[in-house]
Structure formats: C-alpha cells, structure tokens
Amino acid sequence: MAFETFEVTTSSRSQMVDITKKVREAVRRAGVREGVCVVYVPHTTAGVTVNESADPAVAQDILEHLEKLVPRGRYRHREGNADAHIKASMMGFSQALPVEGGDLSLGTWQGIFLCEFDGPRRRSAKVAVIPHGR
Ligand code: ZN
C-alpha cells in the first residue's frame, strides 16, 4: 500500500477546496474493493474535513464562523499566523472514509475539503487505501 499524492493550489488566505473528485480517482486507481481510504494533509496551517458540497454556502459559513471563533490577532507564535494553526487543528489533518465496491462511500451531500487557512499556497494531499483484511 502506497500513498498517492496530489497538489492543490489555493487562491485566498482562507478557503475550502473540494478535493472529492481527486480522492475518488485515487481510490479507483488503487483497485481496492473494500477497505478504508485515509486522506492526509502534511501541513500545519491547512487541514481536511468532510461536509456538504452541494451548497457552497455551507463551506462559506464554516470559514466565516471559524474566523469569528479564532480571529487574527495577538498570539504567542511570532510568525503571525497562529490563527491559521489553530483553525487547522480544529479541522484536523486526516479523514478516514469507507471504500465499498471499489469506490468512496460518501453520503449524498458529502464532499471532502482541503481547508486552507494561510494561503494562497501550493498544498499537497495524500491518499492511502487500506484493503479490508481477510
Ligand atoms: Zn506559523
């Protein structure tokens, strides 16, 4: 089992980028019928989450609410992006998703989002598909 890595280019400081299609393609290429798909982002100011992809207003609401909860401001971290580190930890850095019938088994309205909090930047996401044991 190997990780497949793909790049995601973000265009603003805070942004949720729908990466469902790219993850799904990686899962299909893996050729695993039943198992678990792990999506991981190797960053400290970007995370990954699952939420509604049908209505883009949901992602906008999440970003706007996170901004209220964790505004830019004075923190101990000298780099000036402490809020981005905190928001990334709130989202988390990996998601585990079921693979059934060789495909991602997401809910009807669900999508997978890379969550950028200190962009614009080039990010990467890693996908591993772990086959179900016998
Ligand atoms: Zn920092």
PDB file of C-alpha atoms and ligand atoms in Angstrom:
ATOM      1  CA  MET A   1       0.000   0.000   0.000  1.00  0.00           C
ATOM      2  CA  ALA A   2       1.401   3.373  -1.022  1.00  0.00           C
ATOM      3  CA  PHE A   3       0.289   6.931  -0.674  1.00  0.00           C
ATOM      4  CA  GLU A   4      -0.732   8.768  -3.793  1.00  0.00           C
ATOM      5  CA  THR A   5      -0.009  12.499  -3.546  1.00  0.00           C
ATOM      6  CA  PHE A   6      -1.637  15.323  -5.453  1.00  0.00           C
ATOM      7  CA  GLU A   7      -1.214  19.085  -5.345  1.00  0.00           C
ATOM      8  CA  VAL A   8      -3.846  21.662  -4.503  1.00  0.00           C
ATOM      9  CA  THR A   9      -3.320  25.329  -5.339  1.00  0.00           C
ATOM     10  CA  THR A  10      -5.271  27.702  -3.124  1.00  0.00           C
ATOM     11  CA  SER A  11      -6.171  31.261  -4.098  1.00  0.00           C
ATOM     12  CA  SER A  12      -7.030  33.069  -0.863  1.00  0.00           C
ATOM     13  CA  ARG A  13      -5.984  33.123   2.793  1.00  0.00           C
ATOM     14  CA  SER A  14      -8.959  31.049   3.949  1.00  0.00           C
ATOM     15  CA  GLN A  15     -10.601  28.660   1.525  1.00  0.00           C
ATOM     16  CA  MET A  16     -12.223  25.244   1.409  1.00  0.00           C
ATOM     17  CA  VAL A  17     -11.261  23.416  -1.785  1.00  0.00           C
ATOM     18  CA  ASP A  18     -13.411  20.444  -2.811  1.00  0.00           C
ATOM     19  CA  ILE A  19     -10.950  17.582  -3.452  1.00  0.00           C
ATOM     20  CA  THR A  20     -13.569  14.805  -3.645  1.00  0.00           C
ATOM     21  CA  LYS A  21     -13.014  14.113  -7.346  1.00  0.00           C
ATOM     22  CA  LYS A  22      -9.237  13.735  -6.954  1.00  0.00           C
ATOM     23  CA  VAL A  23      -9.605  11.477  -3.913  1.00  0.00           C
ATOM     24  CA  ARG A  24     -12.204   9.355  -5.726  1.00  0.00           C
ATOM     25  CA  GLU A  25      -9.890   8.943  -8.726  1.00  0.00           C
ATOM     26  CA  ALA A  26      -7.060   7.817  -6.424  1.00  0.00           C
ATOM     27  CA  VAL A  27      -9.369   5.302  -4.749  1.00  0.00           C
ATOM     28  CA  ARG A  28     -10.450   3.855  -8.107  1.00  0.00           C
ATOM     29  CA  ARG A  29      -6.816   3.582  -9.228  1.00  0.00           C
ATOM     30  CA  ALA A  30      -5.934   1.723  -6.006  1.00  0.00           C
ATOM     31  CA  GLY A  31      -8.157  -1.164  -7.109  1.00  0.00           C
ATOM     32  CA  VAL A  32      -9.328  -1.973  -3.581  1.00  0.00           C
ATOM     33  CA  ARG A  33     -12.908  -3.324  -3.381  1.00  0.00           C
ATOM     34  CA  GLU A  34     -13.481  -2.980   0.369  1.00  0.00           C
ATOM     35  CA  GLY A  35     -11.365  -1.009   2.788  1.00  0.00           C
ATOM     36  CA  VAL A  36     -10.584   2.356   4.279  1.00  0.00           C
ATOM     37  CA  CYS A  37      -9.387   5.458   2.491  1.00  0.00           C
ATOM     38  CA  VAL A  38      -7.197   7.788   4.517  1.00  0.00           C
ATOM     39  CA  VAL A  39      -6.792  11.349   3.276  1.00  0.00           C
ATOM     40  CA  TYR A  40      -3.946  13.229   4.915  1.00  0.00           C
ATOM     41  CA  VAL A  41      -2.561  16.741   4.528  1.00  0.00           C
ATOM     42  CA  PRO A  42       1.091  17.205   5.599  1.00  0.00           C
ATOM     43  CA  HIS A  43       0.704  20.823   6.749  1.00  0.00           C
ATOM     44  CA  THR A  44       0.288  22.847   9.946  1.00  0.00           C
ATOM     45  CA  THR A  45      -1.923  25.653   8.643  1.00  0.00           C
ATOM     46  CA  ALA A  46      -4.194  23.623   6.345  1.00  0.00           C
ATOM     47  CA  GLY A  47      -6.483  20.750   7.301  1.00  0.00           C
ATOM     48  CA  VAL A  48      -9.014  18.376   5.791  1.00  0.00           C
ATOM     49  CA  THR A  49     -12.687  17.891   6.586  1.00  0.00           C
ATOM     50  CA  VAL A  50     -15.856  16.303   5.247  1.00  0.00           C
ATOM     51  CA  ASN A  51     -19.020  18.358   4.869  1.00  0.00           C
ATOM     52  CA  GLU A  52     -21.710  19.445   2.431  1.00  0.00           C
ATOM     53  CA  SER A  53     -20.532  20.003  -1.120  1.00  0.00           C
ATOM     54  CA  ALA A  54     -23.933  20.545  -2.761  1.00  0.00           C
ATOM     55  CA  ASP A  55     -24.389  24.095  -1.416  1.00  0.00           C
ATOM     56  CA  PRO A  56     -21.156  26.157  -1.449  1.00  0.00           C
ATOM     57  CA  ALA A  57     -22.714  28.464   1.180  1.00  0.00           C
ATOM     58  CA  VAL A  58     -22.020  25.774   3.798  1.00  0.00           C
ATOM     59  CA  ALA A  59     -18.242  25.995   3.291  1.00  0.00           C
ATOM     60  CA  GLN A  60     -18.510  29.789   3.353  1.00  0.00           C
ATOM     61  CA  ASP A  61     -20.445  29.637   6.645  1.00  0.00           C
ATOM     62  CA  ILE A  62     -17.818  27.326   8.167  1.00  0.00           C
ATOM     63  CA  LEU A  63     -14.972  29.653   7.150  1.00  0.00           C
ATOM     64  CA  GLU A  64     -16.791  32.765   8.375  1.00  0.00           C
ATOM     65  CA  HIS A  65     -17.653  31.147  11.702  1.00  0.00           C
ATOM     66  CA  LEU A  66     -14.084  29.896  12.228  1.00  0.00           C
ATOM     67  CA  GLU A  67     -12.921  33.479  11.610  1.00  0.00           C
ATOM     68  CA  LYS A  68     -15.220  34.682  14.431  1.00  0.00           C
ATOM     69  CA  LEU A  69     -14.060  31.925  16.776  1.00  0.00           C
ATOM     70  CA  VAL A  70     -10.346  32.395  16.027  1.00  0.00           C
ATOM     71  CA  PRO A  71      -9.696  35.896  14.710  1.00  0.00           C
ATOM     72  CA  ARG A  72      -6.305  37.091  13.560  1.00  0.00           C
ATOM     73  CA  GLY A  73      -4.721  38.901  16.456  1.00  0.00           C
ATOM     74  CA  ARG A  74      -2.104  38.682  19.132  1.00  0.00           C
ATOM     75  CA  TYR A  75      -0.790  35.231  19.948  1.00  0.00           C
ATOM     76  CA  ARG A  76       2.500  33.895  21.296  1.00  0.00           C
ATOM     77  CA  HIS A  77       3.551  32.401  17.933  1.00  0.00           C
ATOM     78  CA  ARG A  78       5.750  35.069  16.335  1.00  0.00           C
ATOM     79  CA  GLU A  79       5.123  34.123  12.718  1.00  0.00           C
ATOM     80  CA  GLY A  80       1.796  35.977  12.684  1.00  0.00           C
ATOM     81  CA  ASN A  81      -0.280  33.006  11.563  1.00  0.00           C
ATOM     82  CA  ALA A  82      -1.262  31.467  14.909  1.00  0.00           C
ATOM     83  CA  ASP A  83      -4.948  31.693  13.976  1.00  0.00           C
ATOM     84  CA  ALA A  84      -4.239  29.515  10.924  1.00  0.00           C
ATOM     85  CA  HIS A  85      -2.506  26.868  13.079  1.00  0.00           C
ATOM     86  CA  ILE A  86      -5.467  26.808  15.496  1.00  0.00           C
ATOM     87  CA  LYS A  87      -8.109  26.566  12.748  1.00  0.00           C
ATOM     88  CA  ALA A  88      -6.156  23.768  11.019  1.00  0.00           C
ATOM     89  CA  SER A  89      -6.074  21.783  14.261  1.00  0.00           C
ATOM     90  CA  MET A  90      -9.811  22.316  14.690  1.00  0.00           C
ATOM     91  CA  MET A  91     -10.424  20.741  11.257  1.00  0.00           C
ATOM     92  CA  GLY A  92      -7.778  18.024  11.719  1.00  0.00           C
ATOM     93  CA  PHE A  93      -5.147  16.705   9.322  1.00  0.00           C
ATOM     94  CA  SER A  94      -6.682  13.438   8.187  1.00  0.00           C
ATOM     95  CA  GLN A  95     -10.003  11.796   7.419  1.00  0.00           C
ATOM     96  CA  ALA A  96     -10.786   8.083   7.262  1.00  0.00           C
ATOM     97  CA  LEU A  97     -13.523   7.167   4.776  1.00  0.00           C
ATOM     98  CA  PRO A  98     -15.144   3.845   3.847  1.00  0.00           C
ATOM     99  CA  VAL A  99     -14.407   2.225   0.495  1.00  0.00           C
ATOM    100  CA  GLU A 100     -17.182  -0.050  -0.759  1.00  0.00           C
ATOM    101  CA  GLY A 101     -17.468  -1.681  -4.173  1.00  0.00           C
ATOM    102  CA  GLY A 102     -14.161  -0.144  -5.243  1.00  0.00           C
ATOM    103  CA  ASP A 103     -15.412   3.400  -4.703  1.00  0.00           C
ATOM    104  CA  LEU A 104     -15.558   6.028  -1.979  1.00  0.00           C
ATOM    105  CA  SER A 105     -18.721   5.561   0.047  1.00  0.00           C
ATOM    106  CA  LEU A 106     -19.722   9.132   0.843  1.00  0.00           C
ATOM    107  CA  GLY A 107     -23.142  10.400   1.847  1.00  0.00           C
ATOM    108  CA  THR A 108     -25.227  12.049  -0.874  1.00  0.00           C
ATOM    109  CA  TRP A 109     -24.359  15.593   0.188  1.00  0.00           C
ATOM    110  CA  GLN A 110     -20.836  14.952   1.423  1.00  0.00           C
ATOM    111  CA  GLY A 111     -17.618  16.191  -0.091  1.00  0.00           C
ATOM    112  CA  ILE A 112     -14.002  16.198   1.071  1.00  0.00           C
ATOM    113  CA  PHE A 113     -12.406  19.602   1.527  1.00  0.00           C
ATOM    114  CA  LEU A 114      -8.836  20.735   1.912  1.00  0.00           C
ATOM    115  CA  CYS A 115      -9.136  23.663   4.337  1.00  0.00           C
ATOM    116  CA  GLU A 116      -6.649  26.448   3.675  1.00  0.00           C
ATOM    117  CA  PHE A 117      -6.050  28.957   6.477  1.00  0.00           C
ATOM    118  CA  ASP A 118      -2.791  30.620   5.438  1.00  0.00           C
ATOM    119  CA  GLY A 119      -2.956  30.842   1.669  1.00  0.00           C
ATOM    120  CA  PRO A 120      -2.639  31.346  -1.131  1.00  0.00           C
ATOM    121  CA  ARG A 121      -0.180  28.471  -1.331  1.00  0.00           C
ATOM    122  CA  ARG A 122       0.564  25.200  -3.044  1.00  0.00           C
ATOM    123  CA  ARG A 123      -0.572  22.376  -0.803  1.00  0.00           C
ATOM    124  CA  SER A 124      -0.492  18.640  -1.098  1.00  0.00           C
ATOM    125  CA  ALA A 125      -2.866  15.892  -0.081  1.00  0.00           C
ATOM    126  CA  LYS A 126      -2.023  12.221   0.342  1.00  0.00           C
ATOM    127  CA  VAL A 127      -4.439   9.354  -0.215  1.00  0.00           C
ATOM    128  CA  ALA A 128      -3.880   5.800   1.039  1.00  0.00           C
ATOM    129  CA  VAL A 129      -6.336   2.954   0.530  1.00  0.00           C
ATOM    130  CA  ILE A 130      -6.081   0.179   3.103  1.00  0.00           C
ATOM    131  CA  PRO A 131      -7.713  -3.074   1.985  1.00  0.00           C
ATOM    132  CA  HIS A 132     -10.059  -4.882   4.376  1.00  0.00           C
ATOM    133  CA  GLY A 133      -8.277  -7.839   5.953  1.00  0.00           C
ATOM    134  CA  ARG A 134      -9.398 -11.451   5.485  1.00  0.00           C
TER     135      ARG A 134
HETATM  136 ZN    ZN B   1       3.287  29.607  11.925  1.00  0.00          ZN
END
